[in-house]
Tab-separated table of C-alpha atoms in Angstrom:
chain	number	residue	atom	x	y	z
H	1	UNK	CA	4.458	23.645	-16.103
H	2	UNK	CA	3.381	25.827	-13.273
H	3	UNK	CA	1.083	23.477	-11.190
H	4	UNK	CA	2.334	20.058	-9.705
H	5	UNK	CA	-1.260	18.917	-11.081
H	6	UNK	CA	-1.390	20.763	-14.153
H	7	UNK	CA	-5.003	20.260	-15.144
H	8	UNK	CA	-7.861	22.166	-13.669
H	9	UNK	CA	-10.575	19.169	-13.847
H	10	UNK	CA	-8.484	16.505	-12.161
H	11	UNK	CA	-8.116	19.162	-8.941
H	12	UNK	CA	-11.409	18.715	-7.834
H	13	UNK	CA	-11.435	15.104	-8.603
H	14	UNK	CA	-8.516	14.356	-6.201
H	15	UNK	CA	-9.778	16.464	-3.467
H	16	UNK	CA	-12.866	14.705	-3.626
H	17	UNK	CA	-10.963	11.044	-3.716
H	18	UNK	CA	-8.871	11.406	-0.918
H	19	UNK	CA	-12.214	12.845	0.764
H	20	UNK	CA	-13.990	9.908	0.278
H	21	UNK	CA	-10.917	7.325	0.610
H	22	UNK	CA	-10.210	9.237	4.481
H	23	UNK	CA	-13.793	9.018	5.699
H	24	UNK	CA	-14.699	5.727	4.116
H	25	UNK	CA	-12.019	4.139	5.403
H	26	UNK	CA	-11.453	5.700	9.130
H	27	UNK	CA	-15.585	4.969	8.983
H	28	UNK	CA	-15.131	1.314	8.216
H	29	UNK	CA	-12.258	0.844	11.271
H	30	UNK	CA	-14.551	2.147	13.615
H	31	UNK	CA	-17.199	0.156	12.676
H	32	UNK	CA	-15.126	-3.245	12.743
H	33	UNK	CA	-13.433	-2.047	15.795
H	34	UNK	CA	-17.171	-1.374	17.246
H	35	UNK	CA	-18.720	-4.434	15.911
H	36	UNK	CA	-15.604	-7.108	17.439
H	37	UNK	CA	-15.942	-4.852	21.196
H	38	UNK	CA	-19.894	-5.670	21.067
H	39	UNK	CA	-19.800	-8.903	19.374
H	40	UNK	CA	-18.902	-11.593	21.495
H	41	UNK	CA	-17.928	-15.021	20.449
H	42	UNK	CA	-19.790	-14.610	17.150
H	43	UNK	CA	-17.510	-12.157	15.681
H	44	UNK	CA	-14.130	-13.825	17.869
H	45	UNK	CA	-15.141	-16.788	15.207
H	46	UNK	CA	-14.218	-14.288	12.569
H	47	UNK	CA	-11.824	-12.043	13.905
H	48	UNK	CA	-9.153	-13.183	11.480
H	49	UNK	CA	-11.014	-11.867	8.608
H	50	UNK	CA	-12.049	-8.763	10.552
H	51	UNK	CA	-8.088	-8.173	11.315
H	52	UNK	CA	-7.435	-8.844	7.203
H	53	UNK	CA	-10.360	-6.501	6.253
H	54	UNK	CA	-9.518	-3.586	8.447
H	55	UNK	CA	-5.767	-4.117	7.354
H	56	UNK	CA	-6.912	-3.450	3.789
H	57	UNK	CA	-8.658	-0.631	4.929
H	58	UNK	CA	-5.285	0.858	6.637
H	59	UNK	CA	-3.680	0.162	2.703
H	60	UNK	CA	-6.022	2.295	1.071
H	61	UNK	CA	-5.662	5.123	4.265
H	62	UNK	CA	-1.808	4.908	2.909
H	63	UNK	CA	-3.415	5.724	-0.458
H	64	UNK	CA	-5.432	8.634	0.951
H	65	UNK	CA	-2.545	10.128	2.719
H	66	UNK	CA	-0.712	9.861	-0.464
H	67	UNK	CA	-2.831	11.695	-2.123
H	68	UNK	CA	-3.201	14.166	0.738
H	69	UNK	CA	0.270	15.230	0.474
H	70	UNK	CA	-0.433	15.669	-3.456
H	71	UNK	CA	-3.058	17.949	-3.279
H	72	UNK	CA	-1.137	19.935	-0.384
H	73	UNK	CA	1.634	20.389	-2.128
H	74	UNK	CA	-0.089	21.123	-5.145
H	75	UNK	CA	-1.559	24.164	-3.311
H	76	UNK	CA	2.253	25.172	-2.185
H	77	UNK	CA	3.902	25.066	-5.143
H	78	UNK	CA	1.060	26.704	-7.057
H	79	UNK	CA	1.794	29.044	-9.683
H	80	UNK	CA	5.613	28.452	-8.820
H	81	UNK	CA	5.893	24.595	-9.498
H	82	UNK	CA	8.264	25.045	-12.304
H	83	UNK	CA	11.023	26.674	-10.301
H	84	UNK	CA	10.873	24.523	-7.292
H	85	UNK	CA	10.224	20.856	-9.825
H	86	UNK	CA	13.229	19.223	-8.478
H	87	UNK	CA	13.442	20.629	-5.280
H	88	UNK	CA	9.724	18.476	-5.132
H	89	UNK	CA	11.534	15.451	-6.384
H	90	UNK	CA	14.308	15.273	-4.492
H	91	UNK	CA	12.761	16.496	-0.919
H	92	UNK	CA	11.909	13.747	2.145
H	93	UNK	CA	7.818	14.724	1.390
H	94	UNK	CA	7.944	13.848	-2.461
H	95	UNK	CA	9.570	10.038	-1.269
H	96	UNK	CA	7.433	9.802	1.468
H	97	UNK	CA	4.349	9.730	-0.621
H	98	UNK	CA	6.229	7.485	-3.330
H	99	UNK	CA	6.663	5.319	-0.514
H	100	UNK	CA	2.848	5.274	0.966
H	101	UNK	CA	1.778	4.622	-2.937
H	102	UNK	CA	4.255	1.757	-3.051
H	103	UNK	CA	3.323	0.012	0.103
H	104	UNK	CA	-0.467	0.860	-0.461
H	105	UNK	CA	-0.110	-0.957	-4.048
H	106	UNK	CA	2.159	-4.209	-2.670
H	107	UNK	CA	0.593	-5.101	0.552
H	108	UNK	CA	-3.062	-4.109	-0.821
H	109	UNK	CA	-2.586	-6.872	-3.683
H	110	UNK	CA	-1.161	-8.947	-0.858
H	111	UNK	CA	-3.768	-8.726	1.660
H	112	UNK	CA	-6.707	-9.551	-1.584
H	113	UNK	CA	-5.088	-12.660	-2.411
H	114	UNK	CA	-4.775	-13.454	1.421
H	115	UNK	CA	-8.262	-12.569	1.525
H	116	UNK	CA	-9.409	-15.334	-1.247
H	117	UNK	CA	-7.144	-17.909	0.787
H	118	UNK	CA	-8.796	-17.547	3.773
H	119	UNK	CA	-12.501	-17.279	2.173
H	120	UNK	CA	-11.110	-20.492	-0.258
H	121	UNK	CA	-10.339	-22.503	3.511
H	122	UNK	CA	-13.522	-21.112	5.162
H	123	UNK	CA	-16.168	-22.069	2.371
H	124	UNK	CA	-14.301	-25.149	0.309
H	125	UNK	CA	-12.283	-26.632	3.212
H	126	UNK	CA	-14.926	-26.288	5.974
H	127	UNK	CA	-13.612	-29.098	7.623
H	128	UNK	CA	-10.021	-27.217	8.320
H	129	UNK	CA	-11.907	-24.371	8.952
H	130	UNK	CA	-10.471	-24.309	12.557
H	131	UNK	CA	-6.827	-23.957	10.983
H	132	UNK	CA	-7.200	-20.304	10.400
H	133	UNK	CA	-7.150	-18.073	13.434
H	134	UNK	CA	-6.416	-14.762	14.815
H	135	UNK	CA	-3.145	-16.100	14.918
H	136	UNK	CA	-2.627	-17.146	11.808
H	137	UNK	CA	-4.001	-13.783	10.580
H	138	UNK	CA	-1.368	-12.093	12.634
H	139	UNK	CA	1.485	-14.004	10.962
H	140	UNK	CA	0.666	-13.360	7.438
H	141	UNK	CA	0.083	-9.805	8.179
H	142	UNK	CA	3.147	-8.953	9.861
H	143	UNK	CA	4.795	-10.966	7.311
H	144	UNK	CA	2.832	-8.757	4.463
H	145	UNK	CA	3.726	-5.442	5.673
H	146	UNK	CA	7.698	-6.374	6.292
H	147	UNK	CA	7.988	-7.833	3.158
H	148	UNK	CA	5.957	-5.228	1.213
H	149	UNK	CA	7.998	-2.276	3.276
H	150	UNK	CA	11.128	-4.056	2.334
H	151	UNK	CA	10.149	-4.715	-1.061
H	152	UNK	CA	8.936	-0.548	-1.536
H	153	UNK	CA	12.352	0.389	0.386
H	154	UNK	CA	14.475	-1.265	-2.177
H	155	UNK	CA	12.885	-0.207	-5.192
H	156	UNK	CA	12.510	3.662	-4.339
H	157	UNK	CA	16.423	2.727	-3.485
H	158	UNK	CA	16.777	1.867	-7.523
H	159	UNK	CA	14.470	4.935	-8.316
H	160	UNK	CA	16.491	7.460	-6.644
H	161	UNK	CA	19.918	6.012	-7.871
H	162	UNK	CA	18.623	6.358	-11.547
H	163	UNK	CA	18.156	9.186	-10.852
H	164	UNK	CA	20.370	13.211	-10.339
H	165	UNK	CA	20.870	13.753	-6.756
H	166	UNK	CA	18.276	11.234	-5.869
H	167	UNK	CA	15.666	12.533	-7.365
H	168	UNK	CA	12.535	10.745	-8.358
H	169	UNK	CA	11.653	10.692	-12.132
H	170	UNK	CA	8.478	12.209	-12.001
H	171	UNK	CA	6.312	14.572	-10.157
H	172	UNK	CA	3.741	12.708	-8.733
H	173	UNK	CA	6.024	10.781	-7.189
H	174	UNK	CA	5.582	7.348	-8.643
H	175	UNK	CA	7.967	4.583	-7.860
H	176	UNK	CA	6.750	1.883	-10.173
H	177	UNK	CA	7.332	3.601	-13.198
H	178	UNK	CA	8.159	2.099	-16.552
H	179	UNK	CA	10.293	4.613	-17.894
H	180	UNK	CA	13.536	3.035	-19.002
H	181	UNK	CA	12.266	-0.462	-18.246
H	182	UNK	CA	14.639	-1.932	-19.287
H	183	UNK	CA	17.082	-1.165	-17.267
H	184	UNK	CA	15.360	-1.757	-14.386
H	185	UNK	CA	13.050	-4.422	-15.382
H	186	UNK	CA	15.992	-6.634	-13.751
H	187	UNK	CA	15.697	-5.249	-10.448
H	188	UNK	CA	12.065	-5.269	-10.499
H	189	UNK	CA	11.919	-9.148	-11.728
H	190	UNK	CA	14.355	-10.190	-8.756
H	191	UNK	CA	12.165	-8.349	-6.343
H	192	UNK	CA	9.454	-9.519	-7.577
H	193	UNK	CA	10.199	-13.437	-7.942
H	194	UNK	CA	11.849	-12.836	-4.285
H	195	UNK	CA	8.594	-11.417	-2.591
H	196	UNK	CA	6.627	-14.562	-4.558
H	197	UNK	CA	8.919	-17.257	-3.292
H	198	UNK	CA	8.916	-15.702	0.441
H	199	UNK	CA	4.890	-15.304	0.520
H	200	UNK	CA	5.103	-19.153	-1.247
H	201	UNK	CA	7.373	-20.940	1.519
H	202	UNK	CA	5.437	-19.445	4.178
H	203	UNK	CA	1.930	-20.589	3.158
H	204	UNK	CA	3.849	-23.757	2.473
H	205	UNK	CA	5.304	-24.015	6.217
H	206	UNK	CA	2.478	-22.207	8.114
H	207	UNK	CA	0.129	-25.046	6.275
């Protein structure tokens, strides 16, 4: 293999993802930003979901910078890829974007379900509707991206040890990989089932 992305047709196609994620995104921040300056009390009503929404925006900006670095690096190594493959996989730049991937997949599922809690409270438990704040938002978010850094850290920490000279198993710098699941499907579970029972005892005490 002489190209980190091997095939010609998926080039184009990831240049023109990471395109759209960027602008999309950065495009929808501004406007939210905009829209709670000029808003007034009408959108401080709803600021919690606004602070959600433009968090799940900043999880799929991790996704476009992961992507990014992809692409770049596909232009670096190209035509030379093969000689410098684990050099790639074992460099800071190669984690880094296993790492944005990671955090973009764990807090983005996150932030979705937090999303349907707080849409649940608004629309089926109108009368508590006062419950869920800016505040409240706050808490679960800085909660979110701790646990879901914490959660990445530790399992990039498994993916490198499985690895020679802590390298990462693949190219494309995947974390969550089921290669040899089952020796890691342990580590993974205990994450997991920890992450769960964290994001469950909070709602619990929070409520």
């Amino acid at each position: 293999c002489t190209d980190l992305i091997a095939s010609q047709a998926l080039r184009p196609i990831v240049w023109v993802m990471l395109v759209t994620i960027l602008t999309g995104n950065i495009c929808v921040l501004l406007v939210n930003h905009y829209s709670e300056i000029r808003g007034g009390k009408s959108v401080k009503t709803s600021s919690g979901q606004t602070i959600l929404l433009s968090n799940l925006n900043a999880c799929d900006l991790t996704l476009g910078i992961y992507m990014t670095i992809l692409a770049a690096y596909d232009i670096y190594y190209r035509g030379n890829y093969g000689i410098y493959e684990f050099e790639w996989r074992a460099g800071i730049p190669c984690k880094l974007a296993g790492m944005f991937s990671a955090v973009s997949s764990v807090m983005s599922t996150y932030l979705i379900g937090l999303i349907a809690f707080e849409r649940y409270i608004k629309v089926c438990l109108s009368f508590k509707s006062k419950w869920w704040d800016k505040t409240k938002s706050l808490y679960f978010l800085i909660s979110g991206w701790f646990i879901s850094l914490l959660f990445s850290s530790i399992y990039l920490g498994v993916e490198m040890s499985a690895g020679r000279d802590s390298a990462l198993s693949n190219g494309i710098c995947i974390i969550f990989t089921y290669s040899k699941l089952s020796k890691r499907s342990f580590y993974f579970s205990v994450i997991f089932t920890g992450y769960l029972i964290i994001a469950v005892c909070f709602v619990t005490i929070v409520y």
